[in-house]
Amino acid sequence: MEFLTGVKTQETLEISTLLTGDYEGKEVKINGSVHAIRDMGEVAFVILRKREGLLQCVFEKEFMEFDLKDLKEAATLEAKGVLRKEERAPGGIEIHLKKITVLSQPTEAMPLTISKWKLDTSLDAKLNNRAVSLRNIRERAKFKIQEGLVRGFREFLYQRGFTEIHTPKIGAKGAEGGANLFRFEYFHRPAILEQSPQFYKQMMVGVFDRVFETAPVFRAEKHNTKRHLNEYTSLDFEMGYLDSFEDIMAMETGFLQYAMPLLKRDYERELKILDVTLPKVEQIPMVRFDEAKKMVSEKYNRKMKNPYDLEPEEEQLIGMLFQEEYGADFVFVTHYPSKKRPFYAMDDPKDPTYTLSFDLLFRGLEITTGGQRIHDYRMLREKIAAREMTEEGMEDYLNAFKYGMPPHGGLGIGLERLTMQLLGEENVRETTLFPRDLNRLEP
Amino acid sequence: MEFLTGVKTQETLEISTLLTGDYEGKEVKINGSVHAIRDMGEVAFVILRKREGLLQCVFEKEFMEFDLKDLKEAATLEAKGVLRKEERAPGGIEIHLKKITVLSQPTEAMPLTISKWKLDTSLDAKLNNRAVSLRNIRERAKFKIQEGLVRGFREFLYQRGFTEIHTPKIGAKGAEGGANLFRFEYFHRPAILEQSPQFYKQMMVGVFDRVFETAPVFRAEKHNTKRHLNEYTSLDFEMGYLDSFEDIMAMETGFLQYAMPLLKRDYERELKILDVTLPKVEQIPMVRFDEAKKMVSEKYNRKMKNPYDLEPEEEQLIGMLFQEEYGADFVFVTHYPSKKRPFYAMDDPKDPTYTLSFDLLFRGLEITTGGQRIHDYRMLREKIAAREMTEEGMEDYLNAFKYGMPPHGGLGIGLERLTMQLLGEENVRETTLFPRDLNRLEP
C-alpha cells in the first residue's frame, strides 16, 4: 500500500529561498511564467513571473540548445541555471539558464501588455480580460494587500475572543426590508440572497457573545457608481455585553491598529509596488452626524440639503475637513438620524430621533456602518410596530430576543471599499477580483 | 474633539483571566447569561454562561438585596462578587455574589432545556430553535471546532505561499454544467448561484500560482440525505506547477497534519466537551478506485453494481476495510473513471478512461473531491467537443488557457462534512449553523 505522508519538498525554488539561501554560483531549478522577453542580440533576458515577484533569467544563445524563437511570452516553464548576483536585476540576482523545459504554451498573443509597469488600458478592458490583466504585477499586488486586510481582521478578532461563523446566504427574508433583494425560487418556495448577515450574527451573540464573518453579501441596488457593487465581501462582527456603543468603534480602531503593522510586516513588497502610504490609526476622531454637517456647511460655505443623510459630497468634505484640521485619515460620524437607520438600531435614550450608530469614513468615503442594536424584545417589537412593518418572516430572529439577549452591537466593513481607499483607487472595481454590477455579470 | 484610541479595557473579567490571575478572595466584576439556577434553600447556585464556558456563582439569600425570584434563566447580567477556590465548581473557582445588575430579561420560558449536558431533543427541534439550541454547551462547542478547522486551513495555506481570493457567487454559467444550479434574474439577465469557485480559482492560478477560498457554494440537488446540504462552506484550493497529481493529496495531508495539532492546542476545551478522538494523519493510504472496489467486493463478498461510481455503502466499506487493515481514518481513492468526472479533469495519460483525480474518504464518507486539471487550451477544447458540450458562456475561462496556464490541480473540502466526521455525528445538519436543504429555508 502506498501512503501520503505530508507536503512534498519541491526541487524548484521560490524567490525568497533563492534570495536568502547560499546559491551564488550554484545550479538551481526554477519554474514560472514568461512575463517578458528582452532580446539583446547575443543574449536575451527572460523575465519569469512567480508568485513572489519577478525573476530575471539570462538566455545566452550560443550555449543553449533551446531556440529563443520557441519561447513565447505567457509560456510556463521549468528551468535549470546558475544563480549569479546582479545588482541591476530585481532582488539583485539573476539565473543564467542552462536548460529549459516548456510546461505549457499559449496559443495566442496576449490581448494586454501585462509586462508594462502600469497597465495603460481602460478599466473595462482590464475587467473584460480579468484572467490576463491580473497577471500584471501592480494589479496582482492589490489583491495581496486585500488578503492582508482580511487576515488582519480575522487574527485580531480571534485574539479578542470572537468566534468565526458561517451564516446562510440563501434566506426567506432579508434583514433590512425588501427593496434591494435578489429573489429566486428555492424548491418551489420564494427565497432571497442575504444582503447582510445581520439577523444571524445578532442571534449568534446569544450563543458565542462575540462573532464575526467574512463572506459575500448581495444587494440588488440599481446604483451604478464608482463605489457600488451588487456583490461584495463584508467583514462583519457583532459583540455582546457592550458598556457603550463606543466599544464597537474602539474595537474597529483596534482592528485598524492591528492590520496596518501586519501589512507593513508581511506585505511590504506589495506596499512598495503600489507606493502606498499607510493611514494614521493611532487615534480616530469621532463627531456627531449633525455636528459634522454643520462643520462642513460652515467651513466650505455649503448649503445643507438633506438633514437626514450625508450626501457623498458631504462625506468627502468631512474627510477633507478632518484631514486639514486634525491630520486624520479616518473619522467616525456618530448618531445618525433614527429614520435613516434600520428598525433594529438602538435609539439614543437622550434623544430618540437619533441612534447610537456610526459610519466610519476613510479619506472621505464610508467604509463601515455600525451601531448598537436593540436587545430588548418588547422594545424591538414596539419599533417594528411603530414603523408599520410586519413581523412575518422574522419570528426566528425575534425568538432570540424573547429568550434573552445581552446589550450588543456590531458593524460591517466593505472589504473592496477599504482596499480602494487604502490604495487610493478611484473605482471600487479596481479592488474587486470579479466585480458584479448593473452591467457586469461576467467574467 | 473626542478620539478613539483603540480597544477599551473591560472591567468585567473573562473566565481565562479569572483562572490565571491572582483573584482568590478578591472582588471581581463579571457578566454572562444565566444558564441555570439551582436553588438549594439558603443558597442558590447561579451558573453563568460565558464565551469561554460556565462560571458558578453562589447566591447567598440572606446577604443579597436582590430577590432570587427576579432572576430568570436566560437573563443576562453584570455582577460583583468575591472569587473563591472550589474544587467541585467548573474550573475550580466560584464567585460569591455581592451585587447583581440585570442587563436583560427573557419574556418567556425557554423552549428547550439547554442547560442539560446533552440536549435530548430531535434534530428538527434543535434546528427550529437554532438561536436557543446552540446555547447548549455541547452544541456550541461543535462550531468552535469548526472554526479551528477553517483557521487551520487558512494558516497552513498562507504558510505554503497560497493567496486568499474572493470570487463571485453570482455568475452567468456554472462550472459543472447546468442541472444543479439555482437560477434567478439579475437585472433582467439570467444568472445562477455558483456551485463551486472552480473556474475562478483555476483562472487565478495563472495570476498567483496558488490560491484558496473559504466560502459558500450552492447546489440545487434534490438529494435529501444525512450528508447533503444545498448550501455549504467549501474549503477550496488550487495550485500550479504540479510535479504530479499526488502533490495535491500531499498538500491536503499537510493541512490535516497542521490542523489536528492546532485543534489540540487551541480547542482542547471543546474536544474534551465533545469527547473527540483526533484521527491519525501521519500517513494516509492511497488506493486506486478500481482496486478499492475490488478489495471491498472480495473482503465483504459484495457484488459490484456500478463500475463507474462509488455508492455510499461502498465508501463506508472502504473506510471500514482501511480502518481494519491499516488502522487508517482517512483514505485517498484515486483514478476515478473519466466519464464520472467533469470535462476539465485531466485524464490519465496511461489510460484515458481514468482521471488523475481523487476523493478523500474520512471514516467512510467522502469529504473532498480533487484532482489535476487540463491546462492545455487545445486539449481542453477537444474534451469539451468530445463531450458535445458548448463553449458558450465559458469564453472567459477558456481565455485563461489561451494565454498560458501552468500544470495545476486542486480540491474542495466540505467543511460541514469534515466537522461531522471529526465529531462522529450522524447528520451533516448537526454541524451546520443554519442548514439549507430541500425542506428547510429557515431560520
Tab-separated table of N, CA, C and O in Angstrom, chain A residues 2 4-6 32-33 49 51 74 104 106-107 109 134-135 140 144 147 151 154 158 161 163-164 168-170 184 186 189 200 206-209 231 241 249-250 257 283-284 286 396 400 402-405 436-437 439 443, chain B residues 2 4-6 32-33 49 51 74 104 106-107 109 134-135 140 144 147 151 154 158 161 163-164 168-170 184 186 189 200 206-210 231 241 249-250 257 283-284 286 396 400 402-405 436-437 439 443:
chain	number	residue	atom	x	y	z
A	2	GLU	N	0.497	2.210	-0.826
A	2	GLU	CA	1.214	3.488	-0.839
A	2	GLU	C	0.560	4.462	0.141
A	2	GLU	O	-0.647	4.444	0.320
A	4	LEU	N	0.540	8.661	1.696
A	4	LEU	CA	0.981	10.058	1.618
A	4	LEU	C	1.346	10.496	3.026
A	4	LEU	O	0.606	10.231	3.983
A	5	THR	N	2.480	11.136	3.141
A	5	THR	CA	2.994	11.430	4.486
A	5	THR	C	3.130	12.923	4.759
A	5	THR	O	3.653	13.318	5.793
A	6	GLY	N	2.650	13.740	3.844
A	6	GLY	CA	2.703	15.185	4.072
A	6	GLY	C	3.210	15.904	2.847
A	6	GLY	O	3.474	15.290	1.822
A	32	GLY	N	8.211	29.031	-13.628
A	32	GLY	CA	7.489	30.297	-13.682
A	32	GLY	C	6.863	30.523	-15.041
A	32	GLY	O	6.976	29.687	-15.945
A	33	SER	N	6.200	31.657	-15.145
A	33	SER	CA	5.551	32.039	-16.397
A	33	SER	C	6.392	33.128	-17.057
A	33	SER	O	6.892	34.028	-16.380
A	49	ARG	N	7.653	35.318	-14.159
A	49	ARG	CA	6.746	35.769	-13.105
A	49	ARG	C	6.471	34.594	-12.182
A	49	ARG	O	6.046	33.522	-12.618
A	51	ARG	N	5.108	33.645	-7.938
A	51	ARG	CA	4.153	34.234	-7.001
A	51	ARG	C	4.775	35.298	-6.112
A	51	ARG	O	4.095	36.211	-5.653
A	74	ALA	N	4.083	34.345	-21.832
A	74	ALA	CA	2.948	33.615	-21.255
A	74	ALA	C	3.132	32.104	-21.266
A	74	ALA	O	2.284	31.378	-20.754
A	104	SER	N	3.902	24.633	-20.681
A	104	SER	CA	2.710	24.940	-21.481
A	104	SER	C	2.981	26.140	-22.354
A	104	SER	O	3.765	27.018	-22.013
A	106	PRO	N	1.185	29.285	-24.755
A	106	PRO	CA	-0.043	29.996	-25.116
A	106	PRO	C	-0.349	29.745	-26.590
A	106	PRO	O	0.541	29.354	-27.345
A	107	THR	N	-1.584	29.949	-26.977
A	107	THR	CA	-1.925	29.735	-28.381
A	107	THR	C	-2.150	31.049	-29.108
A	107	THR	O	-2.318	31.070	-30.311
A	109	ALA	N	-1.282	35.590	-28.974
A	109	ALA	CA	-0.575	36.708	-28.334
A	109	ALA	C	-1.506	37.363	-27.315
A	109	ALA	O	-2.729	37.383	-27.494
A	134	LEU	N	-4.884	40.627	-14.421
A	134	LEU	CA	-4.387	40.443	-13.049
A	134	LEU	C	-2.971	39.883	-13.009
A	134	LEU	O	-2.341	39.849	-11.953
A	135	ARG	N	-2.472	39.431	-14.154
A	135	ARG	CA	-1.095	38.941	-14.189
A	135	ARG	C	-0.094	40.097	-14.137
A	135	ARG	O	1.090	39.875	-13.912
A	140	ARG	N	-1.982	42.615	-9.544
A	140	ARG	CA	-1.959	41.469	-8.632
A	140	ARG	C	-1.690	41.904	-7.192
A	140	ARG	O	-2.302	41.387	-6.252
A	144	LYS	N	-3.152	41.059	-2.992
A	144	LYS	CA	-2.347	40.575	-1.864
A	144	LYS	C	-2.605	41.481	-0.655
A	144	LYS	O	-2.767	41.006	0.465
A	147	GLU	N	-5.837	40.636	0.803
A	147	GLU	CA	-5.681	39.440	1.637
A	147	GLU	C	-5.179	39.828	3.030
A	147	GLU	O	-5.681	39.331	4.049
A	151	ARG	N	-6.877	38.974	6.628
A	151	ARG	CA	-6.093	38.256	7.643
A	151	ARG	C	-6.051	39.043	8.943
A	151	ARG	O	-6.254	38.487	10.016
A	154	ARG	N	-9.407	38.897	10.818
A	154	ARG	CA	-9.663	37.625	11.495
A	154	ARG	C	-8.721	37.410	12.678
A	154	ARG	O	-9.156	37.050	13.763
A	158	TYR	N	-9.949	36.917	16.480
A	158	TYR	CA	-9.686	35.669	17.213
A	158	TYR	C	-9.059	36.001	18.567
A	158	TYR	O	-9.443	35.474	19.601
A	161	GLY	N	-11.375	37.107	21.370
A	161	GLY	CA	-12.432	36.215	21.850
A	161	GLY	C	-13.646	36.114	20.946
A	161	GLY	O	-14.707	35.660	21.384
A	163	THR	N	-15.772	34.454	17.783
A	163	THR	CA	-15.903	33.169	17.101
A	163	THR	C	-16.286	33.419	15.646
A	163	THR	O	-17.175	34.226	15.370
A	164	GLU	N	-15.619	32.722	14.750
A	164	GLU	CA	-15.971	32.860	13.337
A	164	GLU	C	-17.194	32.019	13.007
A	164	GLU	O	-17.268	30.842	13.379
A	168	PRO	N	-26.042	31.391	6.473
A	168	PRO	CA	-26.538	31.081	5.125
A	168	PRO	C	-26.741	32.337	4.288
A	168	PRO	O	-27.105	33.387	4.803
A	169	LYS	N	-26.492	32.196	3.006
A	169	LYS	CA	-26.694	33.309	2.073
A	169	LYS	C	-28.040	33.199	1.387
A	169	LYS	O	-28.513	34.155	0.774
A	170	ILE	N	-28.639	32.021	1.448
A	170	ILE	CA	-29.998	31.836	0.950
A	170	ILE	C	-30.933	31.959	2.141
A	170	ILE	O	-30.732	31.287	3.153
A	184	PHE	N	-35.381	34.603	-5.854
A	184	PHE	CA	-35.389	33.432	-6.727
A	184	PHE	C	-36.238	32.333	-6.111
A	184	PHE	O	-36.763	32.478	-5.005
A	186	TYR	N	-36.596	28.684	-4.603
A	186	TYR	CA	-35.824	27.663	-3.898
A	186	TYR	C	-36.749	26.463	-3.687
A	186	TYR	O	-37.573	26.479	-2.783
A	189	ARG	N	-40.224	27.457	-3.407
A	189	ARG	CA	-40.539	28.456	-2.375
A	189	ARG	C	-39.810	29.747	-2.715
A	189	ARG	O	-38.707	29.715	-3.241
A	200	TYR	N	-28.451	36.928	11.593
A	200	TYR	CA	-27.750	35.720	12.058
A	200	TYR	C	-26.665	36.062	13.060
A	200	TYR	O	-26.501	35.401	14.070
A	206	GLY	N	-26.057	35.718	21.232
A	206	GLY	CA	-26.648	34.995	22.361
A	206	GLY	C	-25.977	33.659	22.624
A	206	GLY	O	-26.181	33.046	23.675
A	207	VAL	N	-25.173	33.195	21.685
A	207	VAL	CA	-24.510	31.892	21.794
A	207	VAL	C	-23.029	32.055	22.134
A	207	VAL	O	-22.511	31.441	23.061
A	208	PHE	N	-22.344	32.886	21.358
A	208	PHE	CA	-20.873	32.984	21.475
A	208	PHE	C	-20.395	34.311	22.085
A	208	PHE	O	-19.194	34.534	22.181
A	209	ASP	N	-21.303	35.203	22.428
A	209	ASP	CA	-21.006	36.564	22.931
A	209	ASP	C	-20.411	37.473	21.854
A	209	ASP	O	-20.828	38.616	21.712
A	231	GLU	N	-22.462	42.700	-5.470
A	231	GLU	CA	-21.999	41.611	-4.607
A	231	GLU	C	-20.660	42.063	-4.053
A	231	GLU	O	-19.794	42.506	-4.824
A	241	TYR	N	-22.491	42.374	25.471
A	241	TYR	CA	-22.063	42.965	26.741
A	241	TYR	C	-21.316	44.280	26.548
A	241	TYR	O	-20.259	44.514	27.121
A	249	MET	N	-16.767	51.032	18.118
A	249	MET	CA	-15.807	51.858	17.367
A	249	MET	C	-14.389	51.634	17.894
A	249	MET	O	-13.429	51.621	17.116
A	250	ALA	N	-14.285	51.438	19.201
A	250	ALA	CA	-12.964	51.171	19.789
A	250	ALA	C	-12.412	49.859	19.234
A	250	ALA	O	-11.214	49.740	18.944
A	257	GLN	N	-5.503	49.290	13.962
A	257	GLN	CA	-4.187	49.388	14.606
A	257	GLN	C	-3.433	48.065	14.525
A	257	GLN	O	-2.212	48.029	14.639
A	283	GLN	N	-5.155	57.463	16.599
A	283	GLN	CA	-6.389	57.998	17.187
A	283	GLN	C	-7.310	58.441	16.067
A	283	GLN	O	-6.872	59.026	15.080
A	284	ILE	N	-8.561	58.117	16.238
A	284	ILE	CA	-9.551	58.427	15.198
A	284	ILE	C	-10.608	59.350	15.782
A	284	ILE	O	-11.257	58.996	16.776
A	286	MET	N	-14.045	61.422	16.431
A	286	MET	CA	-15.433	60.955	16.481
A	286	MET	C	-16.282	62.210	16.547
A	286	MET	O	-16.066	63.064	17.420
A	396	ASP	N	-37.975	33.856	13.845
A	396	ASP	CA	-36.781	33.230	14.404
A	396	ASP	C	-35.836	34.267	14.998
A	396	ASP	O	-35.245	34.056	16.050
A	400	ALA	N	-34.928	34.899	19.412
A	400	ALA	CA	-33.659	35.027	20.128
A	400	ALA	C	-33.790	36.061	21.241
A	400	ALA	O	-33.250	35.889	22.335
A	402	LYS	N	-36.710	37.025	22.649
A	402	LYS	CA	-37.694	36.535	23.611
A	402	LYS	C	-36.989	35.756	24.719
A	402	LYS	O	-37.361	35.809	25.881
A	403	TYR	N	-35.933	35.034	24.339
A	403	TYR	CA	-35.220	34.192	25.300
A	403	TYR	C	-33.931	34.832	25.778
A	403	TYR	O	-32.981	34.154	26.151
A	404	GLY	N	-33.890	36.162	25.765
A	404	GLY	CA	-32.792	36.872	26.428
A	404	GLY	C	-31.574	37.116	25.574
A	404	GLY	O	-30.985	36.195	25.039
A	405	MET	N	-31.237	38.371	25.427
A	405	MET	CA	-30.048	38.768	24.666
A	405	MET	C	-29.321	39.859	25.436
A	405	MET	O	-29.950	40.762	25.985
A	436	ARG	N	-19.313	42.536	-9.786
A	436	ARG	CA	-20.694	42.359	-10.249
A	436	ARG	C	-21.406	43.688	-10.098
A	436	ARG	O	-21.516	44.202	-8.984
A	437	ASP	N	-21.846	44.251	-11.217
A	437	ASP	CA	-22.607	45.490	-11.135
A	437	ASP	C	-23.786	45.424	-12.082
A	437	ASP	O	-24.082	44.375	-12.665
A	439	ASN	N	-24.241	46.224	-14.996
A	439	ASN	CA	-23.969	45.776	-16.362
A	439	ASN	C	-23.070	44.561	-16.440
A	439	ASN	O	-22.918	43.985	-17.504
A	443	PRO	N	-16.535	38.453	-16.543
A	443	PRO	CA	-16.289	37.044	-16.224
A	443	PRO	C	-16.582	36.817	-14.748
A	443	PRO	O	-16.703	37.764	-14.009
B	2	GLU	N	-13.288	64.596	20.331
B	2	GLU	CA	-13.052	63.307	21.001
B	2	GLU	C	-12.389	62.327	20.033
B	2	GLU	O	-12.672	62.362	18.834
B	4	LEU	N	-11.004	58.105	19.401
B	4	LEU	CA	-10.922	56.702	19.825
B	4	LEU	C	-9.485	56.255	19.630
B	4	LEU	O	-8.876	56.507	18.590
B	5	THR	N	-8.963	55.605	20.634
B	5	THR	CA	-7.526	55.301	20.601
B	5	THR	C	-7.236	53.801	20.614
B	5	THR	O	-6.094	53.386	20.726
B	6	GLY	N	-8.290	52.982	20.489
B	6	GLY	CA	-8.055	51.533	20.461
B	6	GLY	C	-9.002	50.820	21.391
B	6	GLY	O	-9.859	51.451	22.023
B	32	GLY	N	-22.554	37.760	32.101
B	32	GLY	CA	-22.877	36.498	31.445
B	32	GLY	C	-24.371	36.287	31.379
B	32	GLY	O	-25.159	37.126	31.835
B	33	SER	N	-24.743	35.170	30.796
B	33	SER	CA	-26.147	34.816	30.668
B	33	SER	C	-26.459	33.715	31.686
B	33	SER	O	-25.644	32.808	31.884
B	49	ARG	N	-23.322	31.478	31.765
B	49	ARG	CA	-22.696	31.041	30.521
B	49	ARG	C	-21.925	32.212	29.931
B	49	ARG	O	-22.478	33.298	29.715
B	51	ARG	N	-18.491	33.145	27.064
B	51	ARG	CA	-17.988	32.556	25.817
B	51	ARG	C	-16.942	31.481	26.048
B	51	ARG	O	-16.767	30.584	25.241
B	74	ALA	N	-31.765	32.572	31.347
B	74	ALA	CA	-31.637	33.307	30.077
B	74	ALA	C	-31.558	34.813	30.261
B	74	ALA	O	-31.390	35.543	29.291
B	104	SER	N	-30.650	42.254	30.814
B	104	SER	CA	-31.845	41.980	30.007
B	104	SER	C	-32.565	40.784	30.588
B	104	SER	O	-31.950	39.901	31.176
B	106	PRO	N	-35.498	37.678	29.802
B	106	PRO	CA	-36.306	36.993	28.786
B	106	PRO	C	-37.775	37.251	29.062
B	106	PRO	O	-38.138	37.625	30.181
B	107	THR	N	-38.603	37.065	28.044
B	107	THR	CA	-40.029	37.289	28.265
B	107	THR	C	-40.811	35.978	28.326
B	107	THR	O	-41.994	35.982	28.623
B	109	ALA	N	-40.397	31.420	29.036
B	109	ALA	CA	-39.553	30.304	29.457
B	109	ALA	C	-38.962	29.650	28.205
B	109	ALA	O	-39.576	29.649	27.136
B	134	LEU	N	-28.331	26.337	20.208
B	134	LEU	CA	-26.877	26.495	20.150
B	134	LEU	C	-26.294	27.047	21.453
B	134	LEU	O	-25.079	27.043	21.636
B	135	ARG	N	-27.166	27.497	22.339
B	135	ARG	CA	-26.667	27.973	23.638
B	135	ARG	C	-26.255	26.808	24.532
B	135	ARG	O	-25.588	27.001	25.542
B	140	ARG	N	-22.746	24.273	21.016
B	140	ARG	CA	-21.880	25.402	20.715
B	140	ARG	C	-20.452	24.958	20.413
B	140	ARG	O	-19.799	25.490	19.516
B	144	LYS	N	-17.094	25.785	17.502
B	144	LYS	CA	-15.742	26.254	17.825
B	144	LYS	C	-14.725	25.348	17.122
B	144	LYS	O	-13.735	25.820	16.566
B	147	GLU	N	-14.566	26.209	13.586
B	147	GLU	CA	-13.720	27.400	13.422
B	147	GLU	C	-12.249	27.001	13.354
B	147	GLU	O	-11.489	27.489	12.508
B	151	ARG	N	-9.560	27.848	10.441
B	151	ARG	CA	-8.317	28.549	10.787
B	151	ARG	C	-7.103	27.758	10.327
B	151	ARG	O	-6.165	28.309	9.745
B	154	ARG	N	-6.620	27.923	6.522
B	154	ARG	CA	-6.072	29.198	6.047
B	154	ARG	C	-4.623	29.391	6.483
B	154	ARG	O	-3.773	29.747	5.669
B	158	TYR	N	-1.542	29.863	3.907
B	158	TYR	CA	-0.744	31.106	3.896
B	158	TYR	C	0.736	30.751	3.964
B	158	TYR	O	1.559	31.285	3.228
B	161	GLY	N	2.454	29.655	0.754
B	161	GLY	CA	2.504	30.562	-0.397
B	161	GLY	C	1.207	30.682	-1.181
B	161	GLY	O	1.212	31.141	-2.321
B	163	THR	N	-2.494	32.381	-1.949
B	163	THR	CA	-3.160	33.671	-1.800
B	163	THR	C	-4.654	33.439	-1.606
B	163	THR	O	-5.253	32.645	-2.328
B	164	GLU	N	-5.227	34.137	-0.657
B	164	GLU	CA	-6.670	34.018	-0.445
B	164	GLU	C	-7.421	34.873	-1.454
B	164	GLU	O	-7.083	36.031	-1.652
B	168	PRO	N	-16.800	35.640	-7.194
B	168	PRO	CA	-18.225	35.974	-7.134
B	168	PRO	C	-19.097	34.729	-7.019
B	168	PRO	O	-18.775	33.679	-7.564
B	169	LYS	N	-20.180	34.861	-6.314
B	169	LYS	CA	-21.138	33.758	-6.154
B	169	LYS	C	-22.283	33.886	-7.144
B	169	LYS	O	-23.037	32.943	-7.357
B	170	ILE	N	-22.432	35.065	-7.708
B	170	ILE	CA	-23.405	35.272	-8.779
B	170	ILE	C	-22.655	35.150	-10.097
B	170	ILE	O	-21.630	35.802	-10.297
B	184	PHE	N	-31.776	32.622	-11.233
B	184	PHE	CA	-32.567	33.811	-10.904
B	184	PHE	C	-32.306	34.910	-11.916
B	184	PHE	O	-31.478	34.741	-12.816
B	186	TYR	N	-30.991	38.543	-12.780
B	186	TYR	CA	-30.055	39.568	-12.325
B	186	TYR	C	-30.194	40.769	-13.254
B	186	TYR	O	-29.666	40.743	-14.363
B	189	ARG	N	-31.238	39.794	-16.602
B	189	ARG	CA	-30.407	38.795	-17.276
B	189	ARG	C	-30.458	37.500	-16.484
B	189	ARG	O	-30.529	37.525	-15.259
B	200	TYR	N	-13.034	30.098	-11.397
B	200	TYR	CA	-12.327	31.285	-10.915
B	200	TYR	C	-10.992	30.924	-10.278
B	200	TYR	O	-9.987	31.581	-10.495
B	206	GLY	N	-3.171	31.215	-12.774
B	206	GLY	CA	-2.343	31.932	-13.739
B	206	GLY	C	-1.827	33.268	-13.214
B	206	GLY	O	-0.927	33.863	-13.793
B	207	VAL	N	-2.414	33.716	-12.112
B	207	VAL	CA	-2.035	35.009	-11.526
B	207	VAL	C	-1.159	34.832	-10.282
B	207	VAL	O	-0.102	35.421	-10.168
B	208	PHE	N	-1.631	33.996	-9.355
B	208	PHE	CA	-0.981	33.880	-8.042
B	208	PHE	C	-0.247	32.540	-7.838
B	208	PHE	O	0.295	32.310	-6.768
B	209	ASP	N	-0.272	31.664	-8.813
B	209	ASP	CA	0.291	30.303	-8.724
B	209	ASP	C	-0.500	29.382	-7.786
B	209	ASP	O	-0.801	28.243	-8.136
B	210	ARG	N	-0.782	29.893	-6.584
B	210	ARG	CA	-1.509	29.090	-5.601
B	210	ARG	C	-2.575	29.961	-4.953
B	210	ARG	O	-2.253	31.046	-4.461
B	231	GLU	N	-26.646	24.368	0.520
B	231	GLU	CA	-25.659	25.445	0.644
B	231	GLU	C	-24.648	24.982	1.671
B	231	GLU	O	-25.036	24.532	2.753
B	241	TYR	N	2.024	24.472	-11.118
B	241	TYR	CA	3.354	23.871	-11.200
B	241	TYR	C	3.436	22.546	-10.450
B	241	TYR	O	4.371	22.293	-9.694
B	249	MET	N	-2.741	15.804	-3.122
B	249	MET	CA	-3.081	14.979	-1.952
B	249	MET	C	-2.069	15.185	-0.822
B	249	MET	O	-2.420	15.192	0.355
B	250	ALA	N	-0.806	15.371	-1.216
B	250	ALA	CA	0.232	15.625	-0.215
B	250	ALA	C	-0.063	16.936	0.517
B	250	ALA	O	0.110	17.036	1.731
B	257	GLN	N	-2.350	17.459	8.887
B	257	GLN	CA	-1.264	17.352	9.869
B	257	GLN	C	-1.030	18.667	10.608
B	257	GLN	O	-0.476	18.688	11.695
B	283	GLN	N	0.159	9.235	8.189
B	283	GLN	CA	0.233	8.743	6.820
B	283	GLN	C	-1.165	8.327	6.376
B	283	GLN	O	-1.930	7.748	7.137
B	284	ILE	N	-1.479	8.653	5.145
B	284	ILE	CA	-2.811	8.364	4.619
B	284	ILE	C	-2.668	7.444	3.408
B	284	ILE	O	-1.994	7.798	2.440
B	286	MET	N	-3.387	5.430	-0.042
B	286	MET	CA	-3.844	5.906	-1.349
B	286	MET	C	-4.117	4.654	-2.168
B	286	MET	O	-3.239	3.795	-2.299
B	396	ASP	N	-14.486	33.272	-21.025
B	396	ASP	CA	-13.505	33.885	-20.125
B	396	ASP	C	-12.617	32.829	-19.470
B	396	ASP	O	-11.420	33.019	-19.316
B	400	ALA	N	-8.187	32.134	-20.296
B	400	ALA	CA	-7.044	31.987	-19.386
B	400	ALA	C	-6.077	30.942	-19.938
B	400	ALA	O	-4.860	31.086	-19.846
B	402	LYS	N	-5.873	30.016	-23.193
B	402	LYS	CA	-5.346	30.508	-24.453
B	402	LYS	C	-4.050	31.272	-24.204
B	402	LYS	O	-3.112	31.213	-24.984
B	403	TYR	N	-4.005	31.985	-23.082
B	403	TYR	CA	-2.836	32.801	-22.779
B	403	TYR	C	-1.913	32.137	-21.761
B	403	TYR	O	-1.205	32.795	-21.020
B	404	GLY	N	-1.920	30.806	-21.757
B	404	GLY	CA	-0.905	30.086	-20.993
B	404	GLY	C	-1.246	29.828	-19.540
B	404	GLY	O	-1.481	30.762	-18.787
B	405	MET	N	-1.285	28.565	-19.175
B	405	MET	CA	-1.552	28.178	-17.783
B	405	MET	C	-0.572	27.073	-17.395
B	405	MET	O	-0.314	26.161	-18.186
B	436	ARG	N	-29.469	24.546	5.054
B	436	ARG	CA	-30.415	24.749	3.957
B	436	ARG	C	-30.560	23.420	3.232
B	436	ARG	O	-29.573	22.897	2.702
B	437	ASP	N	-31.761	22.868	3.240
B	437	ASP	CA	-31.986	21.635	2.498
B	437	ASP	C	-33.315	21.712	1.768
B	437	ASP	O	-33.949	22.777	1.731
B	439	ASN	N	-36.194	20.954	2.425
B	439	ASN	CA	-37.345	21.404	3.192
B	439	ASN	C	-37.075	22.616	4.070
B	439	ASN	O	-37.994	23.199	4.617
B	443	PRO	N	-34.642	28.646	10.185
B	443	PRO	CA	-34.257	30.055	10.336
B	443	PRO	C	-33.001	30.310	9.517
B	443	PRO	O	-32.359	29.391	9.104
